[in-house]
Coordinates of C-alpha atoms in Angstrom, one line a residue:
M5 CA -123.5 -52.6 139.3
V6 CA -120.0 -52.6 140.8
A7 CA -118.7 -50.7 137.8
H8 CA -121.5 -48.2 138.1
L9 CA -120.6 -47.5 141.8
L10 CA -117.0 -46.8 140.8
R11 CA -118.1 -44.4 138.1
L12 CA -120.4 -42.7 140.5
K13 CA -117.7 -42.3 143.0
L14 CA -115.5 -40.8 140.4
D15 CA -118.2 -38.3 139.3
L16 CA -118.8 -37.3 142.8
L17 CA -115.1 -36.6 143.4
R18 CA -114.8 -34.7 140.1
N19 CA -117.8 -32.6 140.8
G20 CA -116.7 -31.8 144.3
F21 CA -113.4 -30.4 142.9
R22 CA -115.2 -28.3 140.5
R23 CA -117.5 -26.9 143.0
S24 CA -114.9 -26.1 145.6
V25 CA -111.5 -24.5 145.0
A26 CA -110.5 -25.4 148.6
A27 CA -111.2 -29.1 147.9
L28 CA -108.9 -28.9 144.8
V29 CA -106.2 -27.2 146.8
G30 CA -106.5 -29.7 149.5
M31 CA -106.2 -32.6 147.0
V32 CA -103.0 -31.0 145.6
L33 CA -101.6 -30.6 149.2
G34 CA -102.6 -34.2 150.0
M35 CA -100.9 -35.5 146.8
L36 CA -97.7 -33.6 147.7
Y37 CA -97.6 -34.8 151.4
G38 CA -98.9 -38.3 150.8
G39 CA -97.1 -38.7 147.6
G40 CA -93.8 -38.0 149.4
I41 CA -94.6 -40.7 151.9
V42 CA -95.5 -43.2 149.3
I43 CA -92.4 -42.4 147.3
G44 CA -90.2 -42.9 150.4
I45 CA -91.9 -46.3 151.1
L46 CA -91.4 -47.4 147.5
V47 CA -87.8 -46.5 147.6
L48 CA -87.5 -48.6 150.8
M49 CA -89.2 -51.4 149.0
A50 CA -86.8 -51.3 146.1
T51 CA -83.9 -51.2 148.4
L52 CA -85.1 -54.4 150.2
R53 CA -85.5 -56.1 146.8
F54 CA -81.8 -55.7 145.9
Q55 CA -80.3 -56.4 149.3
G56 CA -79.5 -60.0 150.2
D57 CA -81.0 -60.1 153.8
A58 CA -84.2 -62.2 153.5
E59 CA -84.9 -62.0 157.3
L60 CA -84.8 -58.2 157.1
T61 CA -87.2 -58.2 154.2
R62 CA -89.7 -60.4 156.0
T63 CA -89.4 -58.2 159.1
V64 CA -90.1 -55.0 157.3
L65 CA -92.9 -56.4 155.2
T66 CA -94.6 -58.0 158.2
V67 CA -94.4 -55.0 160.5
G68 CA -95.3 -52.6 157.8
G69 CA -98.2 -54.6 156.5
A70 CA -99.6 -55.0 159.9
G71 CA -99.4 -51.4 160.4
L72 CA -101.2 -50.8 157.1
V73 CA -104.1 -53.0 158.2
A74 CA -104.3 -51.3 161.6
G75 CA -104.1 -47.8 160.0
W76 CA -107.0 -48.6 157.7
A77 CA -109.1 -50.0 160.6
L78 CA -108.4 -47.2 163.1
L79 CA -107.5 -44.0 161.4
P80 CA -111.0 -43.5 159.8
V81 CA -112.5 -43.8 163.3
V82 CA -110.0 -41.3 165.0
L83 CA -108.9 -39.1 162.2
F84 CA -110.3 -38.5 158.8
G85 CA -113.4 -40.6 158.7
I86 CA -115.3 -42.7 156.1
D87 CA -116.4 -41.1 152.9
P88 CA -120.2 -40.6 153.4
T89 CA -120.9 -41.3 149.7
L90 CA -120.1 -45.0 150.8
D91 CA -122.6 -44.7 153.6
P92 CA -124.8 -47.8 153.3
T93 CA -128.0 -45.9 154.4
R94 CA -127.9 -43.9 151.2
F95 CA -128.6 -47.1 149.2
A96 CA -131.5 -48.4 151.5
T97 CA -134.1 -47.5 148.9
F98 CA -132.4 -49.0 145.9
A99 CA -133.2 -52.5 144.6
V100 CA -129.6 -53.7 144.5
R101 CA -128.4 -57.1 145.5
E102 CA -126.9 -56.8 148.9
R103 CA -123.8 -58.8 148.1
T104 CA -123.2 -56.8 144.9
L105 CA -123.5 -53.6 146.9
A106 CA -121.2 -54.9 149.6
V107 CA -118.5 -55.6 146.9
G108 CA -119.1 -52.2 145.1
L109 CA -118.8 -50.2 148.3
L110 CA -115.6 -51.9 149.3
L111 CA -113.9 -51.3 145.9
S112 CA -115.1 -47.7 145.8
A113 CA -113.0 -47.1 148.8
L114 CA -110.0 -47.4 146.5
V115 CA -111.1 -44.3 144.5
G116 CA -109.3 -41.5 146.2
L117 CA -105.8 -40.6 147.4
P118 CA -105.7 -43.0 150.4
G119 CA -106.8 -46.0 148.2
I120 CA -104.4 -45.2 145.4
G121 CA -101.5 -44.7 147.8
T122 CA -102.3 -48.0 149.5
V123 CA -102.4 -49.9 146.2
L124 CA -99.0 -48.4 145.2
I125 CA -97.6 -49.4 148.6
V126 CA -98.9 -53.0 148.3
L127 CA -97.4 -53.2 144.8
G128 CA -94.0 -52.0 146.2
M129 CA -94.3 -54.8 148.9
V130 CA -94.9 -57.4 146.3
F131 CA -91.9 -56.1 144.3
A132 CA -89.7 -56.4 147.4
S133 CA -90.3 -60.2 147.4
T134 CA -89.7 -60.9 143.7
R135 CA -86.4 -62.7 144.3
S136 CA -87.9 -65.9 143.0
P137 CA -91.0 -66.6 141.0
L138 CA -92.7 -68.5 143.8
A139 CA -92.0 -65.8 146.3
A140 CA -93.4 -63.2 143.9
L141 CA -96.6 -65.3 143.4
V142 CA -97.0 -65.7 147.1
A143 CA -96.4 -62.0 147.7
L144 CA -99.0 -61.1 145.0
V145 CA -101.7 -63.4 146.6
G146 CA -100.8 -62.1 150.1
G147 CA -100.9 -58.4 148.9
V148 CA -104.4 -59.0 147.5
L149 CA -105.6 -60.7 150.7
G150 CA -103.9 -57.9 152.8
L151 CA -105.5 -55.1 150.7
A152 CA -108.9 -56.9 151.1
A153 CA -108.4 -57.0 154.8
C154 CA -107.6 -53.3 154.9
L155 CA -110.7 -52.3 153.0
I156 CA -113.1 -54.6 154.9
A157 CA -111.7 -54.0 158.3
S158 CA -112.1 -50.3 157.8
R159 CA -115.8 -50.7 156.9
V160 CA -116.4 -53.2 159.8
V161 CA -114.7 -51.1 162.5
S162 CA -116.4 -47.9 161.5
G163 CA -119.7 -49.5 161.1
A164 CA -119.5 -51.3 164.5
A165 CA -118.3 -48.1 166.2
A166 CA -121.1 -46.1 164.7
A167 CA -123.7 -48.6 166.0
V168 CA -122.1 -48.6 169.4
L169 CA -122.2 -44.9 169.7
A170 CA -125.9 -44.8 168.7
S171 CA -126.8 -45.3 172.5
R172 CA -125.6 -43.6 175.6
R173 CA -124.7 -47.0 177.1
G174 CA -122.7 -47.7 174.0
R175 CA -120.8 -44.5 174.4
D176 CA -120.1 -45.4 178.0
V177 CA -118.6 -48.7 176.8
A178 CA -116.6 -46.9 174.2
G179 CA -115.2 -44.7 176.8
V180 CA -114.0 -47.7 178.9
G181 CA -112.7 -49.4 175.8
G182 CA -110.8 -46.3 174.9
L183 CA -109.2 -46.1 178.3
L184 CA -108.1 -49.6 178.1
F185 CA -106.7 -49.1 174.6
F186 CA -104.6 -46.1 175.6
L187 CA -103.5 -47.9 178.8
A188 CA -102.4 -50.8 176.6
V189 CA -100.4 -48.4 174.4
G190 CA -98.4 -47.3 177.4
P191 CA -96.5 -50.6 177.9
L192 CA -95.7 -50.6 174.2
L193 CA -94.3 -47.1 174.3
G194 CA -92.3 -48.1 177.5
F195 CA -91.0 -51.1 175.6
I196 CA -89.9 -48.9 172.7
N197 CA -88.4 -46.4 175.1
D198 CA -86.5 -49.0 177.1
G199 CA -83.3 -49.5 175.0
G200 CA -84.7 -48.0 171.7
V201 CA -85.7 -49.7 168.5
T202 CA -83.2 -52.5 167.5
R203 CA -83.2 -55.1 164.8
E204 CA -83.6 -57.9 167.4
R205 CA -86.8 -56.2 168.8
L206 CA -88.2 -55.6 165.3
V207 CA -87.5 -59.3 164.4
G208 CA -89.3 -60.4 167.6
L209 CA -92.2 -58.0 166.9
A210 CA -92.4 -59.5 163.4
D211 CA -92.5 -63.0 164.7
V212 CA -95.4 -62.1 166.9
L213 CA -97.4 -60.2 164.3
A214 CA -96.7 -63.0 161.7
W215 CA -99.1 -65.2 163.7
T216 CA -101.9 -62.6 164.1
P217 CA -104.6 -61.6 161.6
L218 CA -102.6 -58.3 161.0
G219 CA -99.6 -60.1 159.7
W220 CA -100.6 -63.4 158.1
A221 CA -100.9 -62.0 154.5
W222 CA -97.7 -60.0 154.7
A223 CA -95.4 -62.6 156.3
A224 CA -96.0 -65.4 153.8
S225 CA -93.7 -64.1 151.1
G226 CA -90.9 -63.7 153.6
D227 CA -91.3 -67.3 154.8
V228 CA -90.9 -68.4 151.2
L229 CA -87.7 -66.4 150.9
L230 CA -86.5 -68.1 154.1
G231 CA -87.5 -71.5 152.9
H232 CA -90.5 -72.0 155.2
W233 CA -92.9 -73.3 152.7
G234 CA -95.4 -74.8 155.1
R235 CA -95.6 -71.7 157.2
A236 CA -96.2 -69.6 154.1
G237 CA -99.1 -71.8 152.9
L238 CA -100.7 -71.9 156.3
R239 CA -100.5 -68.1 156.7
L240 CA -102.1 -67.6 153.3
L241 CA -105.0 -69.9 154.3
L242 CA -105.4 -68.1 157.4
A243 CA -105.3 -64.6 155.7
A244 CA -107.9 -65.9 153.2
A245 CA -110.1 -67.2 156.0
T246 CA -109.8 -63.9 157.8
A247 CA -110.7 -61.9 154.6
L248 CA -113.8 -64.1 154.2
V249 CA -114.9 -63.8 157.8
L250 CA -114.5 -60.0 157.7
F251 CA -116.5 -59.8 154.4
L252 CA -119.3 -61.9 155.9
V253 CA -119.4 -59.6 159.0
W254 CA -119.4 -56.5 156.7
E255 CA -122.2 -58.0 154.6
R256 CA -124.2 -58.7 157.7
L257 CA -123.7 -55.1 158.8
L258 CA -124.7 -53.8 155.5
V259 CA -127.9 -55.9 155.4
S260 CA -128.8 -54.7 158.9
V261 CA -128.4 -51.1 157.9
L262 CA -130.2 -51.5 154.6
R263 CA -133.2 -53.2 156.3
N264 CA -133.3 -50.9 159.3
P265 CA -131.7 -47.5 158.2
R266 CA -131.1 -45.2 161.0
G267 CA -132.1 -41.6 160.6
S268 CA -129.9 -40.4 163.4
T269 CA -127.0 -41.6 165.4
G270 CA -128.5 -40.2 168.6
E271 CA -130.8 -41.9 171.0
G272 CA -134.4 -41.7 170.0
G273 CA -137.5 -42.0 172.0
G274 CA -137.6 -40.8 175.6
A275 CA -138.8 -37.3 176.3
R276 CA -136.6 -35.0 178.3
R277 CA -137.8 -32.7 181.0
G278 CA -136.7 -29.3 181.7
L279 CA -134.4 -27.0 179.7
G280 CA -131.2 -28.5 180.9
L281 CA -128.2 -26.2 180.5
F282 CA -130.5 -23.5 179.0
A283 CA -132.0 -23.1 182.5
A284 CA -128.7 -23.4 184.4
L285 CA -126.7 -20.8 182.4
P286 CA -127.4 -17.0 182.2
G287 CA -130.1 -15.9 179.8
T288 CA -127.7 -13.9 177.7
P289 CA -126.6 -14.5 174.1
M290 CA -123.3 -15.8 175.4
G291 CA -125.1 -18.1 177.9
A292 CA -127.5 -19.4 175.2
I293 CA -124.6 -20.2 172.9
A294 CA -122.7 -21.9 175.7
A295 CA -125.8 -23.9 176.7
R296 CA -126.3 -25.0 173.1
A297 CA -122.6 -26.0 172.8
G298 CA -122.8 -27.9 176.0
T299 CA -126.0 -29.8 175.0
Y300 CA -124.2 -30.8 171.8
W301 CA -121.3 -32.3 173.7
I302 CA -123.6 -34.2 175.9
R303 CA -126.0 -35.6 173.3
D304 CA -124.2 -35.5 169.9
P305 CA -121.7 -38.4 169.1
R306 CA -119.9 -36.1 166.8
F307 CA -118.8 -34.2 170.0
N308 CA -118.9 -36.6 172.8
F309 CA -116.9 -39.4 171.3
P310 CA -113.9 -37.1 170.4
A311 CA -114.2 -35.6 173.9
I312 CA -113.8 -39.0 175.5
M313 CA -110.8 -39.7 173.3
T314 CA -109.3 -36.4 174.2
V315 CA -109.7 -37.2 177.9
L316 CA -108.2 -40.6 177.6
L317 CA -105.4 -40.1 175.2
P318 CA -102.9 -38.6 177.7
A319 CA -103.3 -41.7 179.8
G320 CA -101.2 -43.6 177.3
L321 CA -98.1 -42.0 178.9
L322 CA -98.6 -43.5 182.2
F323 CA -96.8 -46.7 181.8
P324 CA -93.6 -45.3 180.1
G325 CA -93.6 -42.5 182.6
L326 CA -93.8 -44.9 185.5
A327 CA -91.0 -47.1 184.2
G328 CA -88.7 -45.8 186.8
D329 CA -85.7 -45.3 184.6
G330 CA -85.7 -41.5 184.6
S331 CA -88.6 -41.1 182.2
D332 CA -90.9 -39.7 184.8
G333 CA -90.8 -36.4 182.7
L334 CA -93.3 -38.1 180.5
L335 CA -95.8 -37.8 183.2
A336 CA -95.4 -34.1 183.3
V337 CA -96.2 -34.1 179.5
M338 CA -99.7 -35.5 180.1
P339 CA -101.4 -32.1 180.9
L340 CA -99.7 -30.6 177.8
V341 CA -101.1 -33.4 175.5
A342 CA -104.6 -32.8 177.1
A343 CA -104.4 -29.0 176.7
Y344 CA -103.2 -29.2 173.1
L345 CA -106.1 -31.6 172.2
I346 CA -108.7 -29.5 173.9
G347 CA -107.6 -26.2 172.7
W348 CA -106.7 -27.1 169.1
G349 CA -109.9 -29.3 168.8
Q350 CA -112.2 -26.2 168.6
H351 CA -110.7 -24.8 165.5
N352 CA -113.6 -26.0 163.2
D353 CA -116.4 -25.6 165.7
V354 CA -118.6 -23.6 163.3
G355 CA -118.4 -26.4 160.8
Y356 CA -120.4 -28.6 163.1
D357 CA -123.3 -26.2 163.1
S358 CA -124.0 -27.1 159.5
T359 CA -126.8 -24.9 158.0
A360 CA -128.3 -24.3 161.4
F361 CA -125.7 -21.5 161.6
W362 CA -128.2 -19.3 159.9
L363 CA -129.8 -18.7 163.3
H364 CA -126.6 -16.9 164.3
V365 CA -126.8 -14.9 161.2
A366 CA -130.4 -14.0 161.4
S367 CA -130.3 -13.1 165.1
G368 CA -127.3 -10.8 164.8
V369 CA -125.2 -12.6 167.5
D370 CA -122.4 -10.5 168.9
G371 CA -119.0 -11.9 167.8
V372 CA -117.5 -12.0 171.3
A373 CA -120.5 -13.9 172.7
D374 CA -120.2 -16.3 169.8
R375 CA -116.5 -16.8 170.2
V376 CA -116.5 -17.2 174.0
G377 CA -119.8 -19.1 174.3
R378 CA -118.6 -21.9 172.0
L379 CA -115.7 -22.5 174.3
F380 CA -117.8 -23.3 177.4
P381 CA -117.8 -27.1 177.2
S382 CA -114.1 -27.4 176.2
G383 CA -113.3 -24.9 178.9
V384 CA -115.0 -27.0 181.5
L385 CA -113.1 -30.0 180.2
A386 CA -109.8 -28.1 180.4
L387 CA -110.5 -27.1 184.0
V388 CA -110.7 -30.8 184.9
C389 CA -108.1 -32.4 182.7
V390 CA -105.2 -30.0 182.7
P391 CA -104.9 -29.6 186.6
G392 CA -106.0 -33.3 186.9
Y393 CA -103.2 -34.7 184.8
A394 CA -100.7 -32.2 186.2
L395 CA -101.5 -33.7 189.7
L396 CA -101.8 -37.3 188.6
G397 CA -98.2 -37.6 187.6
P398 CA -96.7 -36.6 191.0
L399 CA -99.4 -38.5 192.9
L400 CA -98.4 -41.7 191.0
G401 CA -94.7 -41.3 191.8
G402 CA -93.5 -38.6 189.5
S403 CA -91.5 -35.6 190.6
W404 CA -93.3 -32.8 192.3
A405 CA -90.6 -30.5 190.9
Y406 CA -92.3 -30.8 187.5
F407 CA -95.7 -29.8 188.8
P408 CA -95.5 -26.0 188.5
A409 CA -94.1 -26.3 184.9
A410 CA -96.7 -28.9 183.8
L411 CA -99.6 -26.8 185.1
G412 CA -98.3 -23.5 183.8
T413 CA -97.5 -24.8 180.4
G414 CA -100.7 -26.8 180.2
V415 CA -102.7 -23.6 180.9
A416 CA -100.7 -21.6 178.3
V417 CA -101.2 -24.3 175.7
V418 CA -105.0 -24.5 176.1
L419 CA -105.4 -20.8 176.2
N420 CA -103.4 -20.4 173.0
G421 CA -105.4 -23.2 171.5
F422 CA -108.6 -21.3 172.2
A423 CA -107.0 -18.2 170.8
V424 CA -106.2 -19.9 167.5
A425 CA -109.7 -21.5 167.5
S426 CA -111.4 -18.1 168.0
V427 CA -109.8 -16.7 164.8
T428 CA -109.7 -19.8 162.5
S429 CA -113.3 -20.8 163.1
A430 CA -114.3 -17.4 161.7
V431 CA -112.0 -17.7 158.6
K432 CA -112.2 -21.2 157.2
Q433 CA -114.3 -24.4 157.8
Y434 CA -113.8 -27.7 156.4
A435 CA -116.4 -30.5 155.9
V436 CA -117.5 -32.6 158.8
P437 CA -120.3 -35.1 159.4
S438 CA -123.7 -33.4 159.3
P439 CA -126.1 -33.6 162.2
G440 CA -127.5 -37.2 162.3
E441 CA -124.7 -38.7 160.2
S442 CA -122.1 -41.1 161.3
P443 CA -119.4 -39.4 163.4
F444 CA -116.9 -41.4 161.4
S445 CA -117.8 -40.0 158.0
S446 CA -116.0 -37.4 155.8
R447 CA -116.7 -35.5 152.7
P448 CA -115.4 -36.6 149.3
G449 CA -112.2 -34.7 148.5
S450 CA -112.1 -33.1 151.9
V451 CA -109.1 -35.0 153.4
G452 CA -106.5 -32.7 151.9
V453 CA -108.4 -29.5 153.1
T454 CA -108.9 -31.1 156.5
F455 CA -105.2 -32.0 156.9
A456 CA -104.1 -28.5 155.7
V457 CA -106.3 -26.6 158.1
Q458 CA -105.5 -28.9 161.1
T459 CA -101.7 -28.6 160.3
V460 CA -101.8 -24.8 160.1
C461 CA -103.9 -24.5 163.3
G462 CA -101.7 -27.0 165.1
G463 CA -98.5 -25.1 164.0
A464 CA -100.1 -21.8 165.2
V465 CA -100.8 -23.2 168.6
M466 CA -97.3 -24.5 169.0
A467 CA -95.9 -21.1 167.8
L468 CA -97.9 -19.2 170.3
S469 CA -96.9 -21.6 173.1
L470 CA -93.2 -21.7 172.3
P471 CA -92.1 -19.5 175.1
A472 CA -93.9 -21.6 177.7
L473 CA -92.6 -24.8 176.0
V474 CA -89.1 -23.6 176.1
L475 CA -89.3 -22.9 179.8
F476 CA -90.9 -26.3 180.4
A477 CA -88.0 -28.0 178.7
V478 CA -85.6 -26.0 180.8
A479 CA -87.5 -27.0 183.9
L480 CA -87.3 -30.8 183.0
F481 CA -83.5 -30.4 183.0
G482 CA -83.7 -29.5 186.7
H483 CA -83.8 -25.7 186.7
A484 CA -86.5 -24.9 189.3
W485 CA -86.6 -21.2 188.5
A486 CA -88.0 -22.1 185.0
A487 CA -90.8 -24.2 186.5
W488 CA -92.0 -21.3 188.7
L489 CA -91.5 -18.8 185.9
V490 CA -93.6 -20.7 183.4
L491 CA -96.3 -21.1 186.1
V492 CA -96.7 -17.3 186.1
L493 CA -95.7 -16.4 182.6
G494 CA -97.5 -19.1 180.7
P495 CA -101.0 -18.3 181.9
V496 CA -100.4 -14.6 181.5
L497 CA -99.2 -14.9 177.9
G498 CA -101.9 -17.4 177.1
A499 CA -104.5 -15.1 178.4
A500 CA -103.2 -12.1 176.6
A501 CA -103.2 -14.1 173.3
F502 CA -106.8 -15.3 174.0
V503 CA -108.2 -11.8 174.7
V504 CA -106.6 -10.4 171.5
A505 CA -107.7 -13.4 169.5
V506 CA -111.3 -13.1 170.7
R507 CA -111.4 -9.5 169.6
V508 CA -109.9 -10.3 166.2
G509 CA -112.1 -13.3 165.8
A510 CA -115.2 -11.4 166.8
D511 CA -114.5 -8.7 164.1
L512 CA -114.0 -11.5 161.5
F513 CA -117.1 -13.3 162.6
R514 CA -119.2 -10.0 162.2
R515 CA -117.8 -9.4 158.8
R516 CA -117.8 -12.9 157.4
Q517 CA -121.0 -14.4 158.8
A518 CA -122.7 -14.6 155.3
D519 CA -119.5 -16.1 153.8
L520 CA -119.4 -18.7 156.6
L521 CA -123.0 -19.7 156.0
Q522 CA -122.4 -20.0 152.2
D523 CA -119.4 -22.3 152.8
L524 CA -121.5 -24.4 155.2
V525 CA -124.3 -24.6 152.7
S526 CA -121.9 -25.6 149.9
M527 CA -120.5 -28.4 152.0
R528 CA -123.8 -30.1 152.4

């Protein structure tokens, strides 16, 4: 059965590439970009193998391996998502042993560019420890245990997060947890910023990670190289116990999903009274689209969870910005980060409509009404976050001299983001979770396309915002005239770009409605 699941995953990937040229192009781009990173890491591992500093090898392997596990656990939740072909709910009606299915779904995660790249990196880490036969053996065992921790942690974290977001109370808890997480990142950034990254600090960090579940598997081979046999054995035992516990948790989550499959990630049950935003906003096409978009943001985890993260992410700059060593300029960057995330985040908005987009096509919605109406909830968010973060820095002890530059540049960035989104969302969509699916799922073969579109859109936002960003940088060096100039010039240039982009995007939307609907249907 495990082999059958692996063949099924390969067939689905191959069919996806045959059906979509964009998926094939995205895979090629992903191979070029990801392959370059993997090759660079493998060169580093080979260099470590042939240099004589065992402590340096242990430090790099421990820190890098811990980052690998953390990446597999967190990136699917906040970035690309979990492949929905591995969604356990799809197997609820099949008479397959639950443990067999759990193993098969885990191994299927290796079929794809991220899985292949991770296997190559782990093999490189094993090679870096082959200075003695025993160290090589320990590195191989640790690599297998570390790889297992990556795969299982990814499934456990995404499954638990999807379960938490299934209720409104869970989303509230996720919001508080996200705030605490980003506040915890702040001291780490401040620590790195205070004196830079040195070998002594990396060795200290490796010593800490080596006694955590993130580093147990990776530090063992380094301990053998340093002659610490007892520590190596203890860490391997702890790594094996961690993998076993994670697997049991994953199996329990899988059993729960198979026996109680959820048809939707939203809250069920209770009836809602009134028309909500549809009654509050004008009864025009633009008002109806704005009300629908706002309702999605309130009730759909695919929207409200990223919105929570967008609001909280800039808070990670608070601690390094308040360090008191001249780094208070970081506080002025907070509104820019919020503005970029809010504006850039709308570039694939049509993709979230799925096949319900046919309503727009059938009703002949005006392009301007569609372009502007979709931006209503993100516009409200920008009205709160950009001025709020611009004020928060000075109120907490930052320099008021940065306030005009932070506010003006933040407004420019968010308007330019909306401008780019108004055009790109009428040109090319990439696959996103369908309504009712886990917000952490992604389509097979879509990672490359997703990354390419997001990179192009991000670059376009930065290019349009370049004049404001240059003036912002000049203001940070103490030139007050630049701060007041960008306060005026930034919003003016951003508004001009937005007006032009809405007109261009409206024309593209009018001419490409049928093509957009066809793309959305093909991505189902």
